[in-house]
PDB file of C-alpha atoms in Angstrom:
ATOM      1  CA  UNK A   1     130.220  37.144  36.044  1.00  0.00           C
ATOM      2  CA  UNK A   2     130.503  37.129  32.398  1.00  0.00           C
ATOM      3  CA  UNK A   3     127.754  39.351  31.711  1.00  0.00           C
ATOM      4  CA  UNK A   4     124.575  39.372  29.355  1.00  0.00           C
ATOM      5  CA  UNK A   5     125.113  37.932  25.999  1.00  0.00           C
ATOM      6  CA  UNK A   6     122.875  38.646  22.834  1.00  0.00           C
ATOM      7  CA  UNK A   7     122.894  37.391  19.645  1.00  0.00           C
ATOM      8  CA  UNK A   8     122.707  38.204  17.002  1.00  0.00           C
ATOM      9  CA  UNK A   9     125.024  41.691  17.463  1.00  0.00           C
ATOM     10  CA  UNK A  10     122.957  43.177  14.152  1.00  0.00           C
ATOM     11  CA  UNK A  11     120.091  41.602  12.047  1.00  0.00           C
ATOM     12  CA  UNK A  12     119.481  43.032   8.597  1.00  0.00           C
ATOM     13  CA  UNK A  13     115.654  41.595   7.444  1.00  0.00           C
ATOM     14  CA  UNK A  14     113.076  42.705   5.065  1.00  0.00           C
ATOM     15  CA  UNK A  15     109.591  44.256   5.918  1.00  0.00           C
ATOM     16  CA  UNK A  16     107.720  41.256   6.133  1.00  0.00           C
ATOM     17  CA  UNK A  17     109.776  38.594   7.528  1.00  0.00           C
ATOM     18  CA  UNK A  18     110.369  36.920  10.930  1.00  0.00           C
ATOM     19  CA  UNK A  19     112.885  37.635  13.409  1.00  0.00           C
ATOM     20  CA  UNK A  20     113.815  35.941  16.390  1.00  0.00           C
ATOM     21  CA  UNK A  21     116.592  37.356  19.189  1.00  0.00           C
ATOM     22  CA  UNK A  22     118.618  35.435  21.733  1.00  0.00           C
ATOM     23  CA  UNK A  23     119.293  36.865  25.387  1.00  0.00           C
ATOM     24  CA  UNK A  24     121.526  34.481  27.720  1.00  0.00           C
ATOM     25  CA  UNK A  25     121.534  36.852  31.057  1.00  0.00           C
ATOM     26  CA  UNK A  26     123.940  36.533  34.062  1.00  0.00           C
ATOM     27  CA  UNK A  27     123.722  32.718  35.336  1.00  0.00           C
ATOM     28  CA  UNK A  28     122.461  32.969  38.833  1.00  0.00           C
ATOM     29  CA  UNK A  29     119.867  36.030  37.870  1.00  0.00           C
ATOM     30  CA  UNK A  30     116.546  34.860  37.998  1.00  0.00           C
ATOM     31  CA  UNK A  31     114.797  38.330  36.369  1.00  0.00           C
ATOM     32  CA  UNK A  32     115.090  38.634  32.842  1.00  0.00           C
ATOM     33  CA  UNK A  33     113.788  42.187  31.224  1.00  0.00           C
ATOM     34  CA  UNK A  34     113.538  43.298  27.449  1.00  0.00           C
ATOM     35  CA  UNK A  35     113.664  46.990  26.410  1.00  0.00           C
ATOM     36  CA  UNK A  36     113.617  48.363  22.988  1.00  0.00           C
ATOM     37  CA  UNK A  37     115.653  51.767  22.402  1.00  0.00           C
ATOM     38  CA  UNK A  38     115.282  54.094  19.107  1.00  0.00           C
ATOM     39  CA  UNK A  39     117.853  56.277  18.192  1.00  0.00           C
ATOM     40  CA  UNK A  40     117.892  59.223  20.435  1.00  0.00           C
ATOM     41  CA  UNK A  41     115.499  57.773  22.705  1.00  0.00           C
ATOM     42  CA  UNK A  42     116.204  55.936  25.795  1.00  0.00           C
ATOM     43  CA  UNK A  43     115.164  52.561  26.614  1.00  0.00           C
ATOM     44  CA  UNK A  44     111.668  51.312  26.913  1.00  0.00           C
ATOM     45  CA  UNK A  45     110.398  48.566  29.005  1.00  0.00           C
ATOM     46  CA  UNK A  46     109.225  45.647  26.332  1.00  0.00           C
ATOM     47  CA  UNK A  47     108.379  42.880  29.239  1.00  0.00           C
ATOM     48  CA  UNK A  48     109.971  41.032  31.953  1.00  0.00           C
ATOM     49  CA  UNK A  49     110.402  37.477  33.475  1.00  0.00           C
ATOM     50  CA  UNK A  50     111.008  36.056  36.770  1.00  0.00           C
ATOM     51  CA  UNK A  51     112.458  32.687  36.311  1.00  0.00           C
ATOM     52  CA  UNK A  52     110.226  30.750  33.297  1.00  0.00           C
ATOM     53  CA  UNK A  53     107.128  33.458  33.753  1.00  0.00           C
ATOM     54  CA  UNK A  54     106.303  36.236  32.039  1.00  0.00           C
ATOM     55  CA  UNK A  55     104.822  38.703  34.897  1.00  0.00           C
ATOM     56  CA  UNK A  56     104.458  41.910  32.490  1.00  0.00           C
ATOM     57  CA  UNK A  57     104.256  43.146  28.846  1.00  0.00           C
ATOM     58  CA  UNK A  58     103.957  46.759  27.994  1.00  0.00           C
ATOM     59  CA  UNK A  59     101.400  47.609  25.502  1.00  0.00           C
ATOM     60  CA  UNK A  60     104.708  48.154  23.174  1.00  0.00           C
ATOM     61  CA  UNK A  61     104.693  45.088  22.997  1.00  0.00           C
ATOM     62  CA  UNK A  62     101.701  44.299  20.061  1.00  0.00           C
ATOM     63  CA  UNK A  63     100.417  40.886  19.118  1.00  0.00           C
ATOM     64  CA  UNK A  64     103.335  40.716  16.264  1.00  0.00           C
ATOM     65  CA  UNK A  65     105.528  40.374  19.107  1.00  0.00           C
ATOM     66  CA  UNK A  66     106.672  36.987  21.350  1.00  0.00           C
ATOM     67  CA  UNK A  67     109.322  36.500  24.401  1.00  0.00           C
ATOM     68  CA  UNK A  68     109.800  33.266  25.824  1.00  0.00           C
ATOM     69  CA  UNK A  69     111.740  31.730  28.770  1.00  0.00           C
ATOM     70  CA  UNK A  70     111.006  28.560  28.655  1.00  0.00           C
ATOM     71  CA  UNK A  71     113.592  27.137  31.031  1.00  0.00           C
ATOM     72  CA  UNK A  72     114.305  30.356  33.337  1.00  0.00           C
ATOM     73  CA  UNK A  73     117.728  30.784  31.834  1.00  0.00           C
ATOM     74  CA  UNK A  74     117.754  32.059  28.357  1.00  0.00           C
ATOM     75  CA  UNK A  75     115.424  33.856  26.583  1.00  0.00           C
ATOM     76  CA  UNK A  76     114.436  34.570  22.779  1.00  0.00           C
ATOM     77  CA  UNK A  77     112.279  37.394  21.524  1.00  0.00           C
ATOM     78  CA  UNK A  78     110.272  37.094  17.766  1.00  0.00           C
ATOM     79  CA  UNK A  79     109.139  39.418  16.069  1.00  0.00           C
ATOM     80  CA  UNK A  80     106.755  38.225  13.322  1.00  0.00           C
ATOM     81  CA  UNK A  81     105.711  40.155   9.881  1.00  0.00           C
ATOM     82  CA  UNK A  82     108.495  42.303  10.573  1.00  0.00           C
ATOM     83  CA  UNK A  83     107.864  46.474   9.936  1.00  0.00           C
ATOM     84  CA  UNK A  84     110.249  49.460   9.502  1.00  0.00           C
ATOM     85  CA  UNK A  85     108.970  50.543  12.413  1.00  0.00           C
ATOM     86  CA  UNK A  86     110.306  48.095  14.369  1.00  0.00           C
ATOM     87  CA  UNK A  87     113.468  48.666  13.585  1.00  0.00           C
ATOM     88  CA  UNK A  88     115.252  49.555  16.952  1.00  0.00           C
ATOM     89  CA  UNK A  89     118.074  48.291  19.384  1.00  0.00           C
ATOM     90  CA  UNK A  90     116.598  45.726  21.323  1.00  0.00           C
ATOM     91  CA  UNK A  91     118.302  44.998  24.678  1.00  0.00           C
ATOM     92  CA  UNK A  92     118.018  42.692  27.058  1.00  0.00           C
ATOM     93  CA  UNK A  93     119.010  43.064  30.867  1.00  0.00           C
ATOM     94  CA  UNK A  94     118.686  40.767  34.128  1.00  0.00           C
ATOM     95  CA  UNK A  95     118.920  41.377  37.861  1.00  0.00           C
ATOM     96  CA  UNK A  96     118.729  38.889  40.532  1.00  0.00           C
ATOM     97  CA  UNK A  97     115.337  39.025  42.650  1.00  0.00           C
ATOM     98  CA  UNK A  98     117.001  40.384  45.879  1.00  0.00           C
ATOM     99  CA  UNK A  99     115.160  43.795  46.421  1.00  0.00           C
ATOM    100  CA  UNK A 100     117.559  46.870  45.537  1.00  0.00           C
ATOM    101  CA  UNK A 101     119.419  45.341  42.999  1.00  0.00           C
ATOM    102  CA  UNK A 102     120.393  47.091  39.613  1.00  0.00           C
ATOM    103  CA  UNK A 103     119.734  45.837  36.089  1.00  0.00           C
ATOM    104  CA  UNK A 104     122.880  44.205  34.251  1.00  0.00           C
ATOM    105  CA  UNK A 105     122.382  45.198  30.270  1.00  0.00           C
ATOM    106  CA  UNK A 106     123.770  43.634  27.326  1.00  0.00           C
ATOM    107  CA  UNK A 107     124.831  45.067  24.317  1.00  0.00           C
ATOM    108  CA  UNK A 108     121.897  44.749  22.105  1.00  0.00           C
ATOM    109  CA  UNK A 109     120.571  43.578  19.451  1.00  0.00           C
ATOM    110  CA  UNK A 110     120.378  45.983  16.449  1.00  0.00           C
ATOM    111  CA  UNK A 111     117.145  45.212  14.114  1.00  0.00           C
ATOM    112  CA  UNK A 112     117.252  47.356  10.647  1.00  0.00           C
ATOM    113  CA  UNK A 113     114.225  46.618   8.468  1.00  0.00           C
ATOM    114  CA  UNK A 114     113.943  47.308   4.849  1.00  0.00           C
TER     115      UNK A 114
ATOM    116  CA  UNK B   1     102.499  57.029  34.977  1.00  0.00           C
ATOM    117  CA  UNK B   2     106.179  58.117  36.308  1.00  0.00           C
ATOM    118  CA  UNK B   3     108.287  60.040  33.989  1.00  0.00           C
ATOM    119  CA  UNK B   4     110.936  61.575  33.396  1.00  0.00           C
ATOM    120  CA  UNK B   5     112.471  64.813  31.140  1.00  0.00           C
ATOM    121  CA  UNK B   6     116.144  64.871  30.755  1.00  0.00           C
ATOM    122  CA  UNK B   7     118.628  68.124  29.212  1.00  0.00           C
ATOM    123  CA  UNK B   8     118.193  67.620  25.025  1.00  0.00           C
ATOM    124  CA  UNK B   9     121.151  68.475  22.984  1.00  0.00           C
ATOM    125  CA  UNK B  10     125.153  66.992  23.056  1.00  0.00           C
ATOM    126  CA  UNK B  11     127.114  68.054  25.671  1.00  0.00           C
ATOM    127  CA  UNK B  12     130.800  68.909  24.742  1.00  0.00           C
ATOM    128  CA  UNK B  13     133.488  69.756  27.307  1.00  0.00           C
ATOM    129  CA  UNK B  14     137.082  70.274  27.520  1.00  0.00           C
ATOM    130  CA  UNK B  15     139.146  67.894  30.342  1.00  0.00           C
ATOM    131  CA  UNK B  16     138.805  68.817  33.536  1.00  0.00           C
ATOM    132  CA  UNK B  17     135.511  71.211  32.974  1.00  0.00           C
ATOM    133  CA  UNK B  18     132.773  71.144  35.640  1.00  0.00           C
ATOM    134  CA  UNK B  19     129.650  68.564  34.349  1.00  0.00           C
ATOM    135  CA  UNK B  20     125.940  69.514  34.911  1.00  0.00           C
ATOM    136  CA  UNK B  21     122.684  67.532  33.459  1.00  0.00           C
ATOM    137  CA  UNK B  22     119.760  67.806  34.007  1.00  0.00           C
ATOM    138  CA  UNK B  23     117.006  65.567  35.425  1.00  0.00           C
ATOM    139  CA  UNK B  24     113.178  66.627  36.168  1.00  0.00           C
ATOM    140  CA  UNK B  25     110.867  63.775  37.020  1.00  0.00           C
ATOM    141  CA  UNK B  26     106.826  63.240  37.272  1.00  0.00           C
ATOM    142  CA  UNK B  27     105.912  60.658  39.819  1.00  0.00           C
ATOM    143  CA  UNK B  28     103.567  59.735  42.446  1.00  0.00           C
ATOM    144  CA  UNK B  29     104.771  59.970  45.554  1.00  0.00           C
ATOM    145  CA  UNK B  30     108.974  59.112  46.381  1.00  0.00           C
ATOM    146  CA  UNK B  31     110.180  56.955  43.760  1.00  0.00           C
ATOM    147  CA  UNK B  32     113.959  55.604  43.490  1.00  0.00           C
ATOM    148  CA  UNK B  33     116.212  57.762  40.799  1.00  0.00           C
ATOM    149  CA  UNK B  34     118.935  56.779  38.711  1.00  0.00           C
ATOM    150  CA  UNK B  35     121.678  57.776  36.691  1.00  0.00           C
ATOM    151  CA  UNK B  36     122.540  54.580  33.967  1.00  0.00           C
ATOM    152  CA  UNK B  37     125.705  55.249  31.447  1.00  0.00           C
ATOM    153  CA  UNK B  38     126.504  53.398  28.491  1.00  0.00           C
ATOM    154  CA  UNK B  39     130.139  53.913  27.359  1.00  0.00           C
ATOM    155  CA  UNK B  40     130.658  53.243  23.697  1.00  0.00           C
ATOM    156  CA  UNK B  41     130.656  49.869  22.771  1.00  0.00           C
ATOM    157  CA  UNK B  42     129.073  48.457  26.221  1.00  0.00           C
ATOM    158  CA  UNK B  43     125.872  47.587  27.396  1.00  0.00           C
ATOM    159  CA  UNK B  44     124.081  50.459  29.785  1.00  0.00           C
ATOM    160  CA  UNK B  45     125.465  50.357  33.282  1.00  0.00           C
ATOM    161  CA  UNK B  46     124.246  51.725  36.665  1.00  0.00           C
ATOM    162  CA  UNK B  47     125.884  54.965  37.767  1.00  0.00           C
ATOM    163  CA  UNK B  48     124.563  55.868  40.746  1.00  0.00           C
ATOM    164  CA  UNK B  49     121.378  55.861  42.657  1.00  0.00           C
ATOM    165  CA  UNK B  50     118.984  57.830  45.009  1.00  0.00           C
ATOM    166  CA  UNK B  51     116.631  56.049  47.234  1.00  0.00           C
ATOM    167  CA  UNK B  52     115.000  58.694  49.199  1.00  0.00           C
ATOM    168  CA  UNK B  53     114.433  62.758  49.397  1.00  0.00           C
ATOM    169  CA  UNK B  54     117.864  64.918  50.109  1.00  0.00           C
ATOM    170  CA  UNK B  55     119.695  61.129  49.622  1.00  0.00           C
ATOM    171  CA  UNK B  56     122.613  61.937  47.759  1.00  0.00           C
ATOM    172  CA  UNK B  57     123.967  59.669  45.026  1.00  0.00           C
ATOM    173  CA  UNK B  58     128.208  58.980  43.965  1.00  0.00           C
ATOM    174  CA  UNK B  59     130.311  57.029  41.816  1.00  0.00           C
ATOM    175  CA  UNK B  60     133.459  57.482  39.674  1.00  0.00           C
ATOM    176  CA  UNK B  61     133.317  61.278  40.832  1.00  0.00           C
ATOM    177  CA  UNK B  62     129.914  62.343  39.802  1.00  0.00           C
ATOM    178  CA  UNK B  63     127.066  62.905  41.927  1.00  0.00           C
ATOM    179  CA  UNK B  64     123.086  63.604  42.183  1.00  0.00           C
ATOM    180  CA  UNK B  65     121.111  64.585  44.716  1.00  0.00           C
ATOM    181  CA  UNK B  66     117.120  63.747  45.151  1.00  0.00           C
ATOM    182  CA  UNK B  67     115.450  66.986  45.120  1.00  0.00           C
ATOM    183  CA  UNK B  68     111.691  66.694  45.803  1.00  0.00           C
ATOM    184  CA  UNK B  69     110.845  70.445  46.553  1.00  0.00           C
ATOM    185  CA  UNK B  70     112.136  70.247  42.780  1.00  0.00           C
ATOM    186  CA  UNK B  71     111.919  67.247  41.290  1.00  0.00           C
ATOM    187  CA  UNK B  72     115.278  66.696  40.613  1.00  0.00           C
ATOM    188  CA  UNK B  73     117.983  64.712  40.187  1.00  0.00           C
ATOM    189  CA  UNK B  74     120.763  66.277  38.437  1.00  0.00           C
ATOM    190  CA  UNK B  75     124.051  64.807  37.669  1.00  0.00           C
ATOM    191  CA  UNK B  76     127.156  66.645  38.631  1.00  0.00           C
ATOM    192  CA  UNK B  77     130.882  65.801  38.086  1.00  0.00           C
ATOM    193  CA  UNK B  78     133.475  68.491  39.489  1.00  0.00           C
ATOM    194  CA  UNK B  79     136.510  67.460  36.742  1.00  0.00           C
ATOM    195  CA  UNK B  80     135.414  65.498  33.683  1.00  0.00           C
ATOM    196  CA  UNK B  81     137.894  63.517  32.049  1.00  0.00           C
ATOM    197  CA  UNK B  82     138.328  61.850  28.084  1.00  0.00           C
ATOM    198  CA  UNK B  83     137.461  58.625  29.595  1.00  0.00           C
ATOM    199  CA  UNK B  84     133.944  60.049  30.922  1.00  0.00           C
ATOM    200  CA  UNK B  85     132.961  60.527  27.196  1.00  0.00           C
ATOM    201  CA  UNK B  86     129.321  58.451  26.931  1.00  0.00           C
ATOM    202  CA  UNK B  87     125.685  58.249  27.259  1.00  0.00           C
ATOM    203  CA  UNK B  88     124.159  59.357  30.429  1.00  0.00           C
ATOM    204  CA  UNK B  89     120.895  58.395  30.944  1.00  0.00           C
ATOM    205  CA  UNK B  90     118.399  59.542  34.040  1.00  0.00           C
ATOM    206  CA  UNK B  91     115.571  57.061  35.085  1.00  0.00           C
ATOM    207  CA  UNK B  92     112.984  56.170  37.401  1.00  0.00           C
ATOM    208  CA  UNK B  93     110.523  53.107  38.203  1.00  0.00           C
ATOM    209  CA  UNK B  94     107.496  53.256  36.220  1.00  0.00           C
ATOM    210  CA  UNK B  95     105.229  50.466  38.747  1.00  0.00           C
ATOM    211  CA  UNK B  96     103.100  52.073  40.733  1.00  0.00           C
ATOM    212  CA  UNK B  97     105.112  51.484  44.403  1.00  0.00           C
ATOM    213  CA  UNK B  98     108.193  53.407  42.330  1.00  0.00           C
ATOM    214  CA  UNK B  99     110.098  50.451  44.053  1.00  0.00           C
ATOM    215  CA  UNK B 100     111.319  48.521  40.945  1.00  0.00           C
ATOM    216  CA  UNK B 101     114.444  48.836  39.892  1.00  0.00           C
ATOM    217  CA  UNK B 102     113.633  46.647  36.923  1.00  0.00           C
ATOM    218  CA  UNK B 103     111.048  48.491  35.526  1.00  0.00           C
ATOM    219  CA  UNK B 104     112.456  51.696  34.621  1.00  0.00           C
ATOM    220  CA  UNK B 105     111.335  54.385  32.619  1.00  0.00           C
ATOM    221  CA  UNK B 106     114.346  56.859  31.013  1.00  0.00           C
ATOM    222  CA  UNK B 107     115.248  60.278  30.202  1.00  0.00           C
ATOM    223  CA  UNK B 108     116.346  60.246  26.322  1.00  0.00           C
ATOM    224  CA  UNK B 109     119.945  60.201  26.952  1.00  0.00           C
ATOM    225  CA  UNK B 110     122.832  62.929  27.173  1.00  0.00           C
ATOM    226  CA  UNK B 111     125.691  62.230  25.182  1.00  0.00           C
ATOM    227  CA  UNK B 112     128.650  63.915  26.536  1.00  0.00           C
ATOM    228  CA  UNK B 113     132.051  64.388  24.660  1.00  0.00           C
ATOM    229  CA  UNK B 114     135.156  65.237  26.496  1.00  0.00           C
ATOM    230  CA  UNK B 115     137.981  66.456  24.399  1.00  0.00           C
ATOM    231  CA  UNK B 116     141.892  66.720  25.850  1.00  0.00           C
TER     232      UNK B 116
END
């Protein structure tokens, strides 16, 4: 078990710009989830995949916004025409389907936009 | 939808104090509860869970029990110690079964600070 892995650790971008995150969960978990989390907030459910599909999006998640899993192992998340308001830790966390079973989080990925 | 209010404001304790915070929730019918921690510099972590009324959660010391003549699900820990310093975060499933343990919705986080 070596975990969930994001990259990159912190992106710095102006308003305006693209941004695209990378979430490589634990190998043999087939669910893949995305939260944001503001500062002094707790997480919030972005959307979440079961193997290559995408089952759910929040309305969080607005048209600027784009999650892929195109081979049911990694995932990205974009962000296009980034906004200040976006800027958040973005986190990433994957269970396998087996009812009962907890989420594994990574680390995050901090977005600061200026 | 399910939600969930957790104690606002830093919590800071001397070593071996007695730990209480608070959890209220808002659901629809009996949903799961959970206590998540992230530990500085780590990703957020399961604590402990409740699955049912009166089912009473442990781990690493601390424990919750479901209270649904309340609503509650606070976290307790009889003897904190330096290495408990974190973020302690109180959740619930937000789908409409309150089954998922994927889908959470969570409290805006406690952060606790235990001094020697």
């Amino acid at each position: 078990d070596t975990g969930v892995s994001q990259d990159p650790r912190h992106k710095i971008t102006k308003r305006g710009q693209n941004v695209t995150f990378r979430c490589d969960p634990i190998s043999e978990h087939n669910r893949l989830y995305w939260y944001r989390q503001t500062l002094g907030q707790g997480p919030e459910f972005l959307t979440y995949f079961q193997n290559e599909a995408q089952l759910e999006k929040s309305r969080l998640l607005s048209d600027r916004f784009s999650a892929e899993r195109p081979k049911g192992s990694f995932s990205t998340l974009e962000i296009q025409r980034t906004e200040q308001g976006d800027s958040a830790m973005y986190l990433c966390a994957s269970s396998p389907r087996k009812t009962g079973s907890p989420l594994h989080f990574g680390n995050g990925t901090r977005l600061t936009v200026t | 939808g399910n939600s969930v209010t957790q104690m606002e404001g830093p919590v800071t304790l001397s070593e071996e104090a007695f730990l209480t915070i608070n959890c209220t929730y808002t659901a629809t019918g009996y949903p799961s509860l959970f206590w998540y921690v992230q530990y500085p510099g780590e990703g957020l972590q399961l604590l402990l869970k409740a699955t049912k009324a009166d089912d009473k959660g442990s781990n690493k010391g601390f424990e919750a029990t479901y209270r649904k003549e309340t609503t509650s699900f606070h976290l307790e820990k009889g003897s904190v110690q330096v290495s408990d310093s974190a973020v302690y975060f109180c959740a619930l499933p937000n789908n409409a079964g309150g089954t998922s343990y994927g889908k959470l919705t969570f409290g805006q986080g406690t952060i606790l600070t235990v001094h020697p």
